[in-house]
Amino acid sequence: MRLARVDYVTNQFSLFRKLRGTYVSWIDRELNVPMLASQTSEELETANKLLNWVAFSCVCCGVVWAAFIHYHLGPCVTVMIPLSFSLVVGPLLVVNQFVRIGKILAKAQSLAIIFVPWGIQLSLGGYASGMAIIWGLLGPLCGMFFLSKRVAVRLFIIFLVNALIAIVGDVELSGDSRFATDTFVRTFYAMNITLPSLVTFVALWYSFNKLNTNRLKVAELLNTTEERNKDLIESINYAEYLQHSILPSYRKFRTRYAKSFLFLKPKDIVSGDFFWFKEVGDLTYFAVCDSTGHGVPGSLISIICNRSLCTAIDEFGLTDPGAILEKTRELVMDAFANADSKVSDGMDVALCCLDGEMILFAGAKHSLHLLRSDTGVLEELKGTRQSIGYSIGGKKFTTHVRRLRPGDRLFLTTDGYLDQFGGPYGKKFKSREFKLLIQNTKDLSVEQQGVKITSTLEDWMSGHAQVDDICVMGIEVYPVKGSRHSRKVVHESLFQ
Amino acid sequence: MKEDQIKLPELRIAGTKQTPFIRFDSGSNTLELKGRSIPEDVIGFYLPVFEWLNIIRGRSGFAIDVVIQLEYLNTHSSRAVVDILKQLAGMMKSGRKISVKWICEDGDDEMIEYGVDLERVTGLSVDMDILPESEYDELMRLV
């Protein structure tokens, strides 16, 4: 029980500390900056000029006010009050011309401009002082311009309290007002209204002008940036169009294999992931490829990889997927032979060769998921842990061979799908989940499965940024009897 | 005791959603990498680590424990991680003891295989620590 009480107190205390922390950080963020935040040296220069100008006007006024009071009321205590302003701020103003003491000058200026006129009003009384206290408004204004928001608020509160004291108290401390003539009072009113409003007006004019110029500058900058951005996007769009025209099209593949789907979701406009296929005689090759990187660099790599795959088949006459990947890897490394330093870019790939009733598969880091139509078992044929591209100590790519039955489905995916963050805890999707998804949707048609695979990921990643390009394909096969590879004795040993 | 044997310099990079938390604690001589590594500028991000490696290379002494718990790393980051470990492996040849612990989640085949690859590529012996999901998440939270 006692312990619980201590816990409670500690909790209360930590809650208080937390609240205080929030409050302090809010102040740090919000209130410790001037209204007109001066960042560049040019802006600081402008602020300093404005401060000098305001302080100079007020120092002059201090002298004039003192002379004026002296002229009308004779030598008296009240004369010393406006003069004290000039005596305090004047030297600081002079020093500021040689050594930058902007903060000190601004503080002295804003405090003096609140208290000095207040002193005049207390000394002469509300009527005879011509509402000198109006000058005090310049204090919080100075705070806003040159100090911080927090200081400005404090100065304003001081000003308000002072004004209330002066008005409610309505004292005439010095009694100098007994010498005040009607002319003195009227002129004093005029002076106390004209001069502060003039200073305020000019300062505001100056800053609004400055703000406006800045706004126009920013708008112009934004405009150029937007234009440049548009140009860039247009150029990337065209790159995408070119990439599309160079890489094999899925639409063409679909006319041959209607029972299939492709889910391609680039992170940026152009994709490093791509679908690839090729028909040579009675063999159909298809693959999903994942070039290193994404966006424009990824798409450049995709062109090289596409070329290399085609060359390995067309010019070197290779038919075994493992051998094709081996050759492709060589060709991709050759493509970067001119580089000054070793380029280890390339791709990961899952490559299938559909040959009659046989499927031959080789993977570079990617797997083939084979869903059997009769048993409903999902088998994963793992690719070799080796990318296409330069690396130390290369491994040989293994070819897996399976005999297909009608209705068997093949699924290929790049790691973009498996590595996508999402779900309630922002975790990776992972391959276990992917396999479960395929098995759970096996009663749907393969196209429907594609829809499900797409929507599952969209749901999963809602609110999370896409990590990488995504490319998933699925196909249902109805193999014809016999196969070219099965006639070759060399591959006979590979069959299981 | 020589001056340079007293302590190795500290290293600390705060983690973000895109970049891992990296710390070298000179008290326990542990180098930790935790989180995700998908920085836009991989070279720039890992530069402080390589600078730190350059400083400690010349210094003899203490063994360093490396603990890596990365949830995801893009291709370019993985190259950086391999480079870091290779440099440490280089120091091992000149007498420093290095141990590497690779923490991954049970079922995350990609990262498990990655750890196995690291052993092969860097020549360091990597101690694989495969944790169930809850423990893995708990450890990740302690960043």
JSON list of N, CA, C and O in Angstrom, two decimals, chain A residues 329-354:
[
{"chain": "A", "resi": 329, "resn": "ARG", "atom": "N", "xyz": [25.58, -13.00, -65.58]},
{"chain": "A", "resi": 329, "resn": "ARG", "atom": "CA", "xyz": [26.41, -12.35, -64.56]},
{"chain": "A", "resi": 329, "resn": "ARG", "atom": "C", "xyz": [27.72, -11.86, -65.18]},
{"chain": "A", "resi": 329, "resn": "ARG", "atom": "O", "xyz": [28.14, -10.73, -64.95]},
{"chain": "A", "resi": 330, "resn": "GLU", "atom": "N", "xyz": [28.31, -12.71, -66.01]},
{"chain": "A", "resi": 330, "resn": "GLU", "atom": "CA", "xyz": [29.54, -12.31, -66.71]},
{"chain": "A", "resi": 330, "resn": "GLU", "atom": "C", "xyz": [29.30, -11.07, -67.56]},
{"chain": "A", "resi": 330, "resn": "GLU", "atom": "O", "xyz": [30.09, -10.13, -67.54]},
{"chain": "A", "resi": 331, "resn": "LEU", "atom": "N", "xyz": [28.19, -11.11, -68.31]},
{"chain": "A", "resi": 331, "resn": "LEU", "atom": "CA", "xyz": [27.91, -10.01, -69.24]},
{"chain": "A", "resi": 331, "resn": "LEU", "atom": "C", "xyz": [27.66, -8.71, -68.50]},
{"chain": "A", "resi": 331, "resn": "LEU", "atom": "O", "xyz": [28.09, -7.64, -68.93]},
{"chain": "A", "resi": 332, "resn": "VAL", "atom": "N", "xyz": [26.96, -8.79, -67.37]},
{"chain": "A", "resi": 332, "resn": "VAL", "atom": "CA", "xyz": [26.68, -7.58, -66.59]},
{"chain": "A", "resi": 332, "resn": "VAL", "atom": "C", "xyz": [27.99, -7.00, -66.05]},
{"chain": "A", "resi": 332, "resn": "VAL", "atom": "O", "xyz": [28.22, -5.80, -66.08]},
{"chain": "A", "resi": 333, "resn": "MET", "atom": "N", "xyz": [28.88, -7.89, -65.59]},
{"chain": "A", "resi": 333, "resn": "MET", "atom": "CA", "xyz": [30.16, -7.40, -65.08]},
{"chain": "A", "resi": 333, "resn": "MET", "atom": "C", "xyz": [30.96, -6.77, -66.22]},
{"chain": "A", "resi": 333, "resn": "MET", "atom": "O", "xyz": [31.61, -5.75, -66.03]},
{"chain": "A", "resi": 334, "resn": "ASP", "atom": "N", "xyz": [30.87, -7.39, -67.43]},
{"chain": "A", "resi": 334, "resn": "ASP", "atom": "CA", "xyz": [31.55, -6.83, -68.59]},
{"chain": "A", "resi": 334, "resn": "ASP", "atom": "C", "xyz": [31.04, -5.43, -68.90]},
{"chain": "A", "resi": 334, "resn": "ASP", "atom": "O", "xyz": [31.78, -4.55, -69.32]},
{"chain": "A", "resi": 335, "resn": "ALA", "atom": "N", "xyz": [29.74, -5.24, -68.73]},
{"chain": "A", "resi": 335, "resn": "ALA", "atom": "CA", "xyz": [29.12, -3.95, -69.06]},
{"chain": "A", "resi": 335, "resn": "ALA", "atom": "C", "xyz": [29.74, -2.83, -68.24]},
{"chain": "A", "resi": 335, "resn": "ALA", "atom": "O", "xyz": [29.78, -1.69, -68.68]},
{"chain": "A", "resi": 336, "resn": "PHE", "atom": "N", "xyz": [30.22, -3.17, -67.05]},
{"chain": "A", "resi": 336, "resn": "PHE", "atom": "CA", "xyz": [30.82, -2.14, -66.19]},
{"chain": "A", "resi": 336, "resn": "PHE", "atom": "C", "xyz": [32.35, -2.18, -66.25]},
{"chain": "A", "resi": 336, "resn": "PHE", "atom": "O", "xyz": [33.02, -1.62, -65.40]},
{"chain": "A", "resi": 337, "resn": "ALA", "atom": "N", "xyz": [32.87, -2.87, -67.28]},
{"chain": "A", "resi": 337, "resn": "ALA", "atom": "CA", "xyz": [34.32, -3.07, -67.34]},
{"chain": "A", "resi": 337, "resn": "ALA", "atom": "C", "xyz": [35.07, -1.75, -67.44]},
{"chain": "A", "resi": 337, "resn": "ALA", "atom": "O", "xyz": [36.22, -1.65, -67.01]},
{"chain": "A", "resi": 338, "resn": "ASN", "atom": "N", "xyz": [34.42, -0.72, -68.00]},
{"chain": "A", "resi": 338, "resn": "ASN", "atom": "CA", "xyz": [35.10, 0.56, -68.19]},
{"chain": "A", "resi": 338, "resn": "ASN", "atom": "C", "xyz": [35.13, 1.41, -66.93]},
{"chain": "A", "resi": 338, "resn": "ASN", "atom": "O", "xyz": [35.72, 2.48, -66.92]},
{"chain": "A", "resi": 339, "resn": "ALA", "atom": "N", "xyz": [34.44, 0.97, -65.90]},
{"chain": "A", "resi": 339, "resn": "ALA", "atom": "CA", "xyz": [34.35, 1.79, -64.69]},
{"chain": "A", "resi": 339, "resn": "ALA", "atom": "C", "xyz": [35.71, 1.94, -64.03]},
{"chain": "A", "resi": 339, "resn": "ALA", "atom": "O", "xyz": [36.56, 1.05, -64.12]},
{"chain": "A", "resi": 340, "resn": "ASP", "atom": "N", "xyz": [35.93, 3.09, -63.38]},
{"chain": "A", "resi": 340, "resn": "ASP", "atom": "CA", "xyz": [37.21, 3.34, -62.73]},
{"chain": "A", "resi": 340, "resn": "ASP", "atom": "C", "xyz": [37.35, 2.48, -61.48]},
{"chain": "A", "resi": 340, "resn": "ASP", "atom": "O", "xyz": [38.44, 2.05, -61.11]},
{"chain": "A", "resi": 341, "resn": "SER", "atom": "N", "xyz": [36.24, 2.30, -60.80]},
{"chain": "A", "resi": 341, "resn": "SER", "atom": "CA", "xyz": [36.30, 1.44, -59.62]},
{"chain": "A", "resi": 341, "resn": "SER", "atom": "C", "xyz": [35.29, 0.31, -59.80]},
{"chain": "A", "resi": 341, "resn": "SER", "atom": "O", "xyz": [34.43, 0.39, -60.66]},
{"chain": "A", "resi": 342, "resn": "LYS", "atom": "N", "xyz": [35.40, -0.72, -58.99]},
{"chain": "A", "resi": 342, "resn": "LYS", "atom": "CA", "xyz": [34.51, -1.86, -59.12]},
{"chain": "A", "resi": 342, "resn": "LYS", "atom": "C", "xyz": [33.06, -1.44, -58.90]},
{"chain": "A", "resi": 342, "resn": "LYS", "atom": "O", "xyz": [32.72, -0.87, -57.86]},
{"chain": "A", "resi": 343, "resn": "VAL", "atom": "N", "xyz": [32.21, -1.71, -59.89]},
{"chain": "A", "resi": 343, "resn": "VAL", "atom": "CA", "xyz": [30.79, -1.46, -59.72]},
{"chain": "A", "resi": 343, "resn": "VAL", "atom": "C", "xyz": [30.14, -2.78, -59.35]},
{"chain": "A", "resi": 343, "resn": "VAL", "atom": "O", "xyz": [30.29, -3.76, -60.07]},
{"chain": "A", "resi": 344, "resn": "SER", "atom": "N", "xyz": [29.48, -2.82, -58.21]},
{"chain": "A", "resi": 344, "resn": "SER", "atom": "CA", "xyz": [28.89, -4.10, -57.84]},
{"chain": "A", "resi": 344, "resn": "SER", "atom": "C", "xyz": [27.38, -4.10, -58.09]},
{"chain": "A", "resi": 344, "resn": "SER", "atom": "O", "xyz": [26.67, -4.93, -57.55]},
{"chain": "A", "resi": 345, "resn": "ASP", "atom": "N", "xyz": [26.90, -3.15, -58.90]},
{"chain": "A", "resi": 345, "resn": "ASP", "atom": "CA", "xyz": [25.47, -3.14, -59.22]},
{"chain": "A", "resi": 345, "resn": "ASP", "atom": "C", "xyz": [25.13, -4.27, -60.16]},
{"chain": "A", "resi": 345, "resn": "ASP", "atom": "O", "xyz": [25.98, -4.79, -60.88]},
{"chain": "A", "resi": 346, "resn": "GLY", "atom": "N", "xyz": [23.87, -4.62, -60.17]},
{"chain": "A", "resi": 346, "resn": "GLY", "atom": "CA", "xyz": [23.40, -5.71, -61.00]},
{"chain": "A", "resi": 346, "resn": "GLY", "atom": "C", "xyz": [21.97, -6.00, -60.64]},
{"chain": "A", "resi": 346, "resn": "GLY", "atom": "O", "xyz": [21.18, -5.08, -60.47]},
{"chain": "A", "resi": 347, "resn": "MET", "atom": "N", "xyz": [21.62, -7.26, -60.49]},
{"chain": "A", "resi": 347, "resn": "MET", "atom": "CA", "xyz": [20.24, -7.56, -60.11]},
{"chain": "A", "resi": 347, "resn": "MET", "atom": "C", "xyz": [20.13, -8.88, -59.37]},
{"chain": "A", "resi": 347, "resn": "MET", "atom": "O", "xyz": [21.04, -9.71, -59.38]},
{"chain": "A", "resi": 348, "resn": "ASP", "atom": "N", "xyz": [18.96, -9.03, -58.71]},
{"chain": "A", "resi": 348, "resn": "ASP", "atom": "CA", "xyz": [18.54, -10.32, -58.21]},
{"chain": "A", "resi": 348, "resn": "ASP", "atom": "C", "xyz": [17.42, -10.78, -59.13]},
{"chain": "A", "resi": 348, "resn": "ASP", "atom": "O", "xyz": [16.68, -9.94, -59.64]},
{"chain": "A", "resi": 349, "resn": "VAL", "atom": "N", "xyz": [17.31, -12.06, -59.34]},
{"chain": "A", "resi": 349, "resn": "VAL", "atom": "CA", "xyz": [16.34, -12.51, -60.34]},
{"chain": "A", "resi": 349, "resn": "VAL", "atom": "C", "xyz": [15.82, -13.91, -60.02]},
{"chain": "A", "resi": 349, "resn": "VAL", "atom": "O", "xyz": [16.51, -14.70, -59.38]},
{"chain": "A", "resi": 350, "resn": "ALA", "atom": "N", "xyz": [14.58, -14.15, -60.44]},
{"chain": "A", "resi": 350, "resn": "ALA", "atom": "CA", "xyz": [14.05, -15.51, -60.42]},
{"chain": "A", "resi": 350, "resn": "ALA", "atom": "C", "xyz": [13.70, -15.84, -61.87]},
{"chain": "A", "resi": 350, "resn": "ALA", "atom": "O", "xyz": [12.84, -15.19, -62.45]},
{"chain": "A", "resi": 351, "resn": "LEU", "atom": "N", "xyz": [14.41, -16.79, -62.44]},
{"chain": "A", "resi": 351, "resn": "LEU", "atom": "CA", "xyz": [14.25, -17.09, -63.86]},
{"chain": "A", "resi": 351, "resn": "LEU", "atom": "C", "xyz": [13.68, -18.50, -64.06]},
{"chain": "A", "resi": 351, "resn": "LEU", "atom": "O", "xyz": [14.22, -19.48, -63.54]},
{"chain": "A", "resi": 352, "resn": "CYS", "atom": "N", "xyz": [12.58, -18.58, -64.83]},
{"chain": "A", "resi": 352, "resn": "CYS", "atom": "CA", "xyz": [11.97, -19.88, -65.13]},
{"chain": "A", "resi": 352, "resn": "CYS", "atom": "C", "xyz": [12.06, -20.17, -66.61]},
{"chain": "A", "resi": 352, "resn": "CYS", "atom": "O", "xyz": [12.01, -19.25, -67.43]},
{"chain": "A", "resi": 353, "resn": "CYS", "atom": "N", "xyz": [12.16, -21.44, -66.92]},
{"chain": "A", "resi": 353, "resn": "CYS", "atom": "CA", "xyz": [12.06, -21.84, -68.31]},
{"chain": "A", "resi": 353, "resn": "CYS", "atom": "C", "xyz": [10.96, -22.91, -68.39]},
{"chain": "A", "resi": 353, "resn": "CYS", "atom": "O", "xyz": [11.06, -23.96, -67.77]},
{"chain": "A", "resi": 354, "resn": "LEU", "atom": "N", "xyz": [9.91, -22.57, -69.11]},
{"chain": "A", "resi": 354, "resn": "LEU", "atom": "CA", "xyz": [8.80, -23.49, -69.25]},
{"chain": "A", "resi": 354, "resn": "LEU", "atom": "C", "xyz": [9.03, -24.32, -70.51]},
{"chain": "A", "resi": 354, "resn": "LEU", "atom": "O", "xyz": [9.09, -23.79, -71.62]}
]
